[in-house]
């Protein structure tokens, strides 16, 4: 048996760390460690079953042990799930029925944790009815979503059983068409190859040192004590320590560049320290970040250690019916890994994981009255995961040429026309729990508009396919969105220096948020104009909208380099759009220079190559629509 976490012990008891499963045997040939932890012993040393030597089996059993010990209150920080007296004799069954362990353990009162069992009371996952299909990471069409929710004013739900995925066991599951291969036209074939907070310090046992004045609430500091973190000292492989250290010292800052670097570590470090899927994904991300400094190859698709690590992570998610907070955070890390590795690949599979987790929070009417109430009242970690996914979801819709999966959620929370009644209309912009500025550098109304523009594009295409497109209705809807994107006087004050009003130097993400928000606003207008005007770059309204967005990029050219890097890496969607449509050589040169300055890290190099292909096709076929979204769709590139 592999090592397990240290349980609660009486004062003076020897530490469990370092104990092995085959240390001592009792009269029934069971090791004392397994007996004390109430785990079924699977054998000693060479007698260990061959099936247990498989990495995926070890990972599965490790997860079962972790959940069991937490439910029994044997991990510090977890209170357990039921009366202790009734559970004292329960033993966790680990062996699969098709195997026959060498040890014969008493089978009375066995507690079985299968894939279909609930993940425990600490999870907020909504229990799906038996008739509802389970999600699977193996669905290549898992992120397809509905064709459009724009037709109905009520924005019908996308969570009905008819819109969920087939079970992994059904043959049809493996033969669904790939939504990423259906949209591009036949003649469009691509040829490209592609703080303020003290930096954490790691000791050999992963002690995280945080300054006492970093947070106002001492209770928040206490929760980072290694004594309160399950599996923080006994399960993390030694070889992973440098990568986790690299993630917590460097990588997270590049992962969420526009986020508040004072509060961000508090949100994302805890799930990384609790060894599980989140930490495994963070290790993968750190490995890619470390290698991309000197390696321009696509690491996630080429055979090697990185791909092996990724494949193991995929296997650990196989056939799960529900996802918890660690899984959702892991999904965000893996999506970031694809972005660090160029922006192409199976990122949509991990969008699926995050989507189902966020859906379970947002739809939980036992906890929340509405989507808006869920976002305001959920935990800090849940809020971060949901808002990050909403942002990924909206920008992914540009590449997938489909509406965002959470279009109805975004519409309910952020639609300016629906913010009325007893609620203060201004709090959607000032309430931190609702604000997209503090994480993504995008105004709430711009997030909503981008979501609706993608949906409008799908509605327009459907109406054209049916021969029923009303130009008047198209213009009416477009004008409504255009009005929502008008400049707001006084909403931002442009930073002219790196000093705040009290003379203290600001963090680079603060001015970067201002520049990014204006770029996203002007890019949304340009996106809207391309939809209305059929992607023709010669249309005056398109040219003007693109020009305005390029000017937003030029506005920070004299700013510090760290601010420029943050803005460019965070706004590649706008760079791609403007670079594909601009006819001004000087503007394209300026945008190209921004991308070249970012080097090999991230998707900037891939974006530049794809823009050049789009522009080359424009030159070959003049006075035709610019196939920019089809280009993104063809290579499955995510512009985040």
CSV table of N, CA and C in Angstrom, one decimal, residues 94 329 360 433 583 639:
chain,number,residue,atom,x,y,z
A,94,UNK,N,-10.6,-1.4,-0.5
A,94,UNK,CA,-9.8,-0.9,-1.6
A,94,UNK,C,-9.6,-1.8,-2.8
A,329,UNK,N,-10.2,23.8,-10.1
A,329,UNK,CA,-9.0,24.6,-10.1
A,329,UNK,C,-7.9,23.9,-11.0
A,360,UNK,N,-22.8,23.4,-10.9
A,360,UNK,CA,-23.3,22.8,-9.6
A,360,UNK,C,-23.4,23.9,-8.5
A,433,UNK,N,-17.5,41.1,-5.5
A,433,UNK,CA,-17.8,39.8,-5.8
A,433,UNK,C,-18.4,39.6,-7.2
A,583,UNK,N,-5.9,47.6,-42.4
A,583,UNK,CA,-5.3,47.9,-43.7
A,583,UNK,C,-4.2,48.9,-43.5
A,639,UNK,N,-8.0,32.3,-27.3
A,639,UNK,CA,-7.4,33.7,-27.2
A,639,UNK,C,-7.7,34.2,-25.8
